[in-house]
Structures are given as structure tokens and as C-alpha cells.
């Protein structure tokens, strides 16, 4: 159940202990809840401080949207696929499987030498219409078409990952990945944030990063056009990677078959209705958890993840957490931990264990099991997964 936080113009409903939330994040939440366009704010148990808007926040606005409440990785999210394999079907040398995945999917700043043939992405159509839409995007990104095309089907860095997991209790093999709209989403987001900051109605905001676009303006129309295109890009990026990773696994274990993918955004905007009001709902570090919706809530690279089903709780704007959530910054993690610590905390997982990913060490994240227990009125657990292979950028 949530805790109601007082002191703001609209309710802040929090599925976390308010005393455990950083002061910076609480100030962000109060700032956004006091904006005149905001209808309500829901806060997930993985909440932590973020640029402009708090990570793990769901913000419902009337006739307005704040680009910072979406974030720069527009459409970032998760995909997961259950396979026909059991643990015993996997090769003894999981390093071979990791290398095969890494050869199929560029990581970090990488991109494909040529765009992936859309025919490989079964069940996803409309590619010609999608790419025609690129020419309508913000003029400042037009020279990025080739890069955007070649980054479809690439992972990125930071907390993005590809995993091979085992389902607890039954040993079924799953594939899972986390990524978003790559460089093109970031470029679009930053350009629109810059436009929003200069609009007169945002002049007196307590935080300039909370600048909004309002309905009926050309700036709002331009942002919505680019936003929804970038969300589509992110979904297509994940679908392309799913196809590539499925092929990589089938190359290593011939005859593997796959269920339909589960996929969900967790940095995005949706048009939804609550309390009889049409709203623009931004989820920054949160997934939709409508009644029956399947979602994915990952932990860290050594702790496992959950497949969940939404319960449709209106108090949270039908939302749930997007993961464990960080409990310390990347810089702090790098200062506190070493590559040896990372190796110890990812024992049994075939993954990078070098200083380049120490900021992703499991100890830098909140306990995923506690996060799940804090939202039993938002989701029910369908499956608990534990990774055996983790690919990082």
C-alpha cells in the first residue's frame, strides 16, 4: 500500500518509505507536484534522484507534458522471451554463448556496419512508413539518419544489458534485454528540453528542468511527433535485438524454439484517462501495470529479475516499478568497489568482471526482492529469473 505525502498541491502517493528517499528526490517530487498542470504523482519503490524528474515517478498532467519527466532515453524498456530450453540444454561453456551474442549485437557506442534487414524481425512491419517519418523530425537531427538506422538492433552502455536467465523452480531458459532509443532518442530529447526551457510560461519554475509543453502549441505538437517516433524506434530496436539474440542462441543450441516476446517501455508518455479526466501520463522508471498487463522488473547483473502481471491499481495510475533502482550514484560505486568486488558479487554469472562495469555492481542497486514486496498491490509475480549470462556495453 502507498503512503500519502503531504505538503504539495496534488497528492503524492508513494510505494516506498518516505524516510528512505534522498532529500534531493523528495524536493523533486514536491516541485513537480506543485506544477499547475499536474493531476497527481505516484512514486515507485525503486525511486531515486534523477535529472529534472525523479526516477521511479509517474506524473499525470492535464494538457501538458514535461520532457524531463520522460528522460533522455525516450522509450527505454525491456523485452523477455521464454525458450523451449531447460538449464541442462545450455552448453557447459557459457562464454561461447556470450561471445556469440556479443558478435551479433553491437554494445556500448557500437552500431551495425549496415542496417539490419527488417525481414529478420518477424512480426514487426511498417518499416517504410516508420523511416519516412524521420524526415519530419526536428531539423537538428536530420544528419543522424544513417547512424540511427545502423543503431537499430544495438544495446548501448550503462545499465543496458542482454541476459540468458533460468526460471526459478523449473529451470526454463529465458532471454531478456534492456535498451532504448539509443543516440537518436537522446538527441531529440535534449533539443526539445532546450526549447521548453525558453518558453515564457516556464520562466518562474522552481527547477528549470521541469519545463513543460502545453496543449495547443506548435512546440507541444513538435515534441509529441518526435516523442512517439522515438518510442517506436526504441520498441523496434528491442525487437531487432530479440531477433538477433534468438538466432545467436539457436546457433549455439540448434532446434531452440521461442514463445512470443513480452515487451514494455519504462521511460515514456501515454494518453490515459483517470478520475474521468484525459491525461498525459509520463512514466520515468516505471512500467504500465494495467489489469493483466505482463511486465518485466529487473534487478542487477548478479541478482535476477521478475516477470509480473499488473493488477490495475488506479492509485498508481496503473503503474509499477521498472527495476531495483540505484541506491548510490555511479561515481560513488566506482569509489567504493573494485573489479574483485564485482567478480565476487557476480559469481556464477558469465559476464564482464572488469573495472569498466564496476558502476553496475549489484551492491549499487536496491534489493530487488524488497522492491517487489513493496508493490504487491500493483503486480503479482509470474516468474522469478536468475541470469547465467549477462552482456554489458
Coordinates of N, CA and C in Angstrom, one line a residue, residues 266-372:
X266 N 9.6 1.7 -20.2 CA 9.6 2.3 -18.8 C 10.1 3.7 -18.7
X267 N 10.3 4.4 -19.9 CA 10.6 5.8 -19.9 C 9.7 6.4 -21.1
X268 N 8.5 6.8 -20.8 CA 7.6 7.1 -22.0 C 6.4 7.9 -21.5
X269 N 5.6 8.3 -22.5 CA 4.4 9.0 -22.3 C 3.2 8.2 -22.9
X270 N 2.1 8.2 -22.2 CA 0.9 7.6 -22.7 C -0.3 8.5 -22.5
X271 N -1.3 8.4 -23.4 CA -2.5 9.1 -23.2 C -3.5 8.2 -22.5
X272 N -3.9 8.5 -21.3 CA -4.8 7.7 -20.4 C -5.8 8.5 -19.7
X273 N -6.8 7.8 -19.2 CA -7.9 8.5 -18.5 C -8.0 8.0 -17.1
X274 N -8.0 8.9 -16.1 CA -8.2 8.6 -14.7 C -9.1 9.7 -14.1
X275 N -10.0 9.2 -13.2 CA -10.9 10.1 -12.5 C -11.7 10.9 -13.5
X276 N -12.0 10.3 -14.6 CA -12.8 11.0 -15.6 C -12.1 12.1 -16.4
X277 N -10.8 12.1 -16.3 CA -10.0 13.2 -16.9 C -9.0 12.6 -17.9
X278 N -8.9 13.2 -19.1 CA -7.9 12.7 -20.1 C -6.6 13.3 -19.7
X279 N -5.6 12.5 -19.5 CA -4.3 12.9 -19.0 C -3.2 12.4 -19.9
X280 N -2.0 13.1 -19.8 CA -0.8 12.6 -20.4 C 0.0 12.1 -19.2
X281 N 0.3 10.8 -19.2 CA 0.9 10.1 -18.1 C 2.4 9.8 -18.5
X282 N 3.3 10.4 -17.8 CA 4.7 10.1 -18.0 C 5.2 9.1 -17.0
X283 N 5.8 8.1 -17.5 CA 6.5 7.1 -16.6 C 8.0 7.1 -16.8
X284 N 8.7 7.6 -15.8 CA 10.1 7.7 -15.9 C 10.7 6.7 -14.9
X285 N 11.1 5.5 -15.4 CA 11.5 4.5 -14.4 C 10.3 3.8 -13.8
X286 N 9.3 3.5 -14.7 CA 8.0 2.8 -14.2 C 7.4 2.2 -15.4
X287 N 6.7 1.0 -15.2 CA 6.1 0.3 -16.3 C 4.6 0.4 -16.1
X288 N 3.8 0.3 -17.2 CA 2.4 0.2 -17.1 C 2.0 -1.2 -16.4
X289 N 1.1 -1.1 -15.5 CA 0.7 -2.4 -14.8 C -0.8 -2.4 -14.8
X290 N -1.5 -2.2 -15.9 CA -2.9 -2.4 -16.0 C -3.3 -3.8 -15.8
X291 N -4.6 -4.0 -15.5 CA -5.0 -5.4 -15.1 C -4.7 -6.4 -16.2
X292 N -3.9 -7.4 -15.9 CA -3.5 -8.4 -16.9 C -2.2 -8.1 -17.7
X293 N -1.7 -6.8 -17.6 CA -0.5 -6.5 -18.4 C 0.7 -7.2 -17.9
X294 N 1.4 -7.9 -18.8 CA 2.7 -8.5 -18.4 C 3.8 -7.5 -18.5
X295 N 4.6 -7.5 -17.5 CA 5.8 -6.6 -17.4 C 7.0 -7.3 -16.9
X296 N 8.1 -6.5 -16.9 CA 9.4 -7.1 -16.5 C 10.1 -6.1 -15.6
X297 N 10.5 -6.6 -14.4 CA 11.2 -5.8 -13.4 C 12.5 -6.4 -13.1
X298 N 13.6 -5.9 -13.7 CA 14.9 -6.5 -13.5 C 15.6 -6.0 -12.2
X299 N 16.5 -6.8 -11.7 CA 17.3 -6.4 -10.6 C 18.6 -5.9 -11.1
X300 N 19.8 -6.4 -10.7 CA 21.1 -6.0 -11.1 C 21.7 -7.2 -11.9
X301 N 23.0 -7.0 -12.3 CA 23.6 -8.0 -13.1 C 24.0 -9.3 -12.3
X302 N 23.7 -9.3 -11.0 CA 24.0 -10.5 -10.3 C 22.9 -11.1 -9.4
X303 N 21.7 -10.4 -9.5 CA 20.6 -10.8 -8.6 C 19.3 -11.3 -9.2
X304 N 19.1 -11.2 -10.5 CA 18.0 -11.8 -11.1 C 16.8 -10.7 -11.3
X305 N 15.7 -11.2 -11.9 CA 14.6 -10.4 -12.3 C 13.3 -11.0 -12.1
X306 N 12.2 -10.3 -12.4 CA 10.9 -10.8 -12.2 C 10.0 -10.5 -13.4
X307 N 9.2 -11.5 -13.9 CA 8.1 -11.3 -14.8 C 6.9 -11.1 -14.0
X308 N 6.1 -10.1 -14.2 CA 5.0 -9.7 -13.4 C 3.7 -9.5 -14.2
X309 N 2.6 -9.5 -13.5 CA 1.3 -9.2 -14.2 C 0.6 -8.1 -13.4
X310 N 0.2 -7.1 -14.1 CA -0.4 -5.9 -13.5 C -1.7 -6.2 -12.8
X311 N -2.0 -5.5 -11.8 CA -3.3 -5.6 -11.0 C -4.2 -4.4 -11.3
X312 N -3.8 -3.5 -12.1 CA -4.7 -2.4 -12.5 C -5.0 -1.4 -11.4
X313 N -4.1 -1.1 -10.5 CA -4.3 -0.3 -9.3 C -4.4 1.2 -9.8
X314 N -5.6 1.8 -9.7 CA -5.7 3.2 -10.2 C -5.0 4.2 -9.4
X315 N -4.7 3.9 -8.1 CA -4.0 4.8 -7.3 C -2.6 5.1 -7.8
X316 N -2.0 4.1 -8.5 CA -0.6 4.3 -9.0 C -0.7 4.7 -10.5
X317 N -1.9 5.1 -11.0 CA -2.1 5.3 -12.4 C -1.7 4.0 -13.2
X318 N -2.1 2.9 -12.6 CA -1.8 1.6 -13.2 C -0.4 1.4 -13.6
X319 N 0.5 1.6 -12.6 CA 1.9 1.6 -12.8 C 2.6 0.7 -11.8
X320 N 3.9 0.3 -12.1 CA 4.7 -0.4 -11.1 C 6.2 0.0 -11.4
X321 N 7.1 -0.5 -10.6 CA 8.5 -0.1 -10.7 C 9.1 -0.7 -11.9
X322 N 10.2 -0.1 -12.4 CA 10.9 -0.6 -13.6 C 12.1 -1.4 -13.3
X323 N 12.5 -1.5 -12.0 CA 13.6 -2.3 -11.6 C 13.9 -2.2 -10.2
X324 N 15.1 -2.5 -9.8 CA 15.5 -2.4 -8.4 C 15.8 -0.9 -8.0
X325 N 16.3 -0.2 -8.9 CA 16.6 1.2 -8.7 C 18.0 1.4 -8.0
X326 N 18.7 2.4 -8.3 CA 20.0 2.6 -7.8 C 19.9 3.1 -6.3
X327 N 20.8 2.6 -5.5 CA 20.9 3.2 -4.1 C 22.1 4.0 -3.9
X328 N 23.0 4.1 -5.0 CA 24.1 5.0 -4.9 C 24.5 5.4 -6.4
X329 N 25.1 6.5 -6.5 CA 25.5 7.0 -7.8 C 26.6 6.1 -8.5
X330 N 26.8 6.3 -9.7 CA 27.8 5.6 -10.4 C 29.2 6.0 -9.9
X331 N 29.4 7.2 -9.7 CA 30.7 7.7 -9.2 C 31.0 7.1 -7.8
X332 N 30.0 7.1 -6.9 CA 30.2 6.5 -5.6 C 30.5 5.0 -5.7
X333 N 29.8 4.3 -6.6 CA 30.1 2.9 -6.7 C 31.5 2.6 -7.2
X334 N 32.0 3.5 -8.1 CA 33.4 3.3 -8.6 C 34.4 3.6 -7.5
X335 N 34.1 4.5 -6.5 CA 35.0 4.8 -5.4 C 35.0 3.7 -4.4
X336 N 33.8 3.1 -4.1 CA 33.6 2.1 -3.1 C 34.1 0.7 -3.4
X337 N 33.9 0.3 -4.7 CA 34.1 -1.1 -5.1 C 35.2 -1.2 -6.2
X338 N 35.7 -2.5 -6.2 CA 36.8 -2.8 -7.2 C 36.3 -3.9 -8.1
X339 N 37.1 -4.2 -9.1 CA 36.8 -5.3 -10.0 C 36.7 -6.6 -9.3
X340 N 37.5 -6.8 -8.2 CA 37.4 -8.0 -7.4 C 36.1 -8.1 -6.7
X341 N 35.6 -7.0 -6.2 CA 34.2 -7.0 -5.6 C 33.2 -7.4 -6.6
X342 N 33.3 -6.8 -7.8 CA 32.3 -7.2 -8.9 C 32.4 -8.7 -9.2
X343 N 33.6 -9.2 -9.3 CA 33.7 -10.7 -9.5 C 33.0 -11.5 -8.5
X344 N 33.2 -11.1 -7.2 CA 32.6 -11.8 -6.1 C 31.1 -11.7 -6.1
X345 N 30.6 -10.5 -6.4 CA 29.1 -10.3 -6.4 C 28.4 -10.9 -7.7
X346 N 29.2 -11.2 -8.7 CA 28.6 -11.9 -9.9 C 29.1 -13.3 -10.1
X347 N 29.5 -13.9 -9.0 CA 29.9 -15.3 -9.1 C 28.8 -16.2 -9.7
X348 N 29.2 -17.0 -10.6 CA 28.2 -17.9 -11.2 C 27.6 -17.3 -12.5
X349 N 27.9 -16.1 -12.8 CA 27.3 -15.4 -13.9 C 28.4 -15.2 -15.0
X350 N 28.2 -15.6 -16.2 CA 29.2 -15.4 -17.3 C 29.0 -14.0 -17.8
X351 N 29.9 -13.1 -17.4 CA 29.8 -11.6 -17.7 C 31.1 -10.9 -17.6
X352 N 31.1 -9.7 -18.0 CA 32.3 -8.8 -17.8 C 32.5 -8.7 -16.3
X353 N 33.7 -8.7 -15.9 CA 34.0 -8.5 -14.4 C 35.2 -7.6 -14.3
X354 N 35.3 -6.6 -15.2 CA 36.4 -5.6 -15.2 C 36.0 -4.3 -14.6
X355 N 36.9 -3.4 -14.5 CA 36.7 -2.1 -13.9 C 35.7 -1.2 -14.7
X356 N 35.5 -1.5 -16.0 CA 34.7 -0.7 -16.8 C 33.2 -0.8 -16.5
X357 N 32.8 -1.9 -15.7 CA 31.4 -2.0 -15.3 C 31.2 -2.1 -13.8
X358 N 32.2 -1.6 -13.1 CA 32.1 -1.7 -11.6 C 30.9 -0.8 -11.1
X359 N 30.6 0.3 -11.9 CA 29.4 1.1 -11.5 C 28.1 0.4 -11.6
X360 N 28.1 -0.8 -12.2 CA 26.9 -1.6 -12.3 C 26.9 -2.8 -11.3
X361 N 27.8 -2.8 -10.4 CA 27.9 -3.8 -9.4 C 26.6 -4.0 -8.6
X362 N 26.2 -5.2 -8.3 CA 24.9 -5.4 -7.6 C 24.7 -4.5 -6.3
X363 N 25.8 -4.3 -5.6 CA 25.6 -3.5 -4.3 C 25.3 -2.1 -4.6
X364 N 25.4 -1.6 -5.8 CA 25.0 -0.2 -6.2 C 23.5 -0.1 -6.3
X365 N 22.8 -1.2 -6.3 CA 21.3 -1.2 -6.5 C 20.6 -1.7 -5.2
X366 N 19.3 -1.3 -5.2 CA 18.5 -1.7 -4.1 C 18.2 -3.2 -4.2
X367 N 17.7 -3.8 -3.1 CA 17.4 -5.2 -3.1 C 16.1 -5.4 -3.9
X368 N 16.2 -6.2 -5.0 CA 15.1 -6.4 -5.9 C 13.9 -7.1 -5.2
X369 N 14.2 -8.0 -4.3 CA 13.1 -8.7 -3.6 C 12.3 -7.8 -2.7
X370 N 13.0 -6.9 -2.1 CA 12.3 -5.9 -1.2 C 11.4 -5.0 -2.1
X371 N 11.9 -4.6 -3.3 CA 11.2 -3.7 -4.2 C 9.9 -4.4 -4.6
X372 N 10.0 -5.7 -4.9 CA 8.8 -6.5 -5.3 C 7.8 -6.6 -4.2

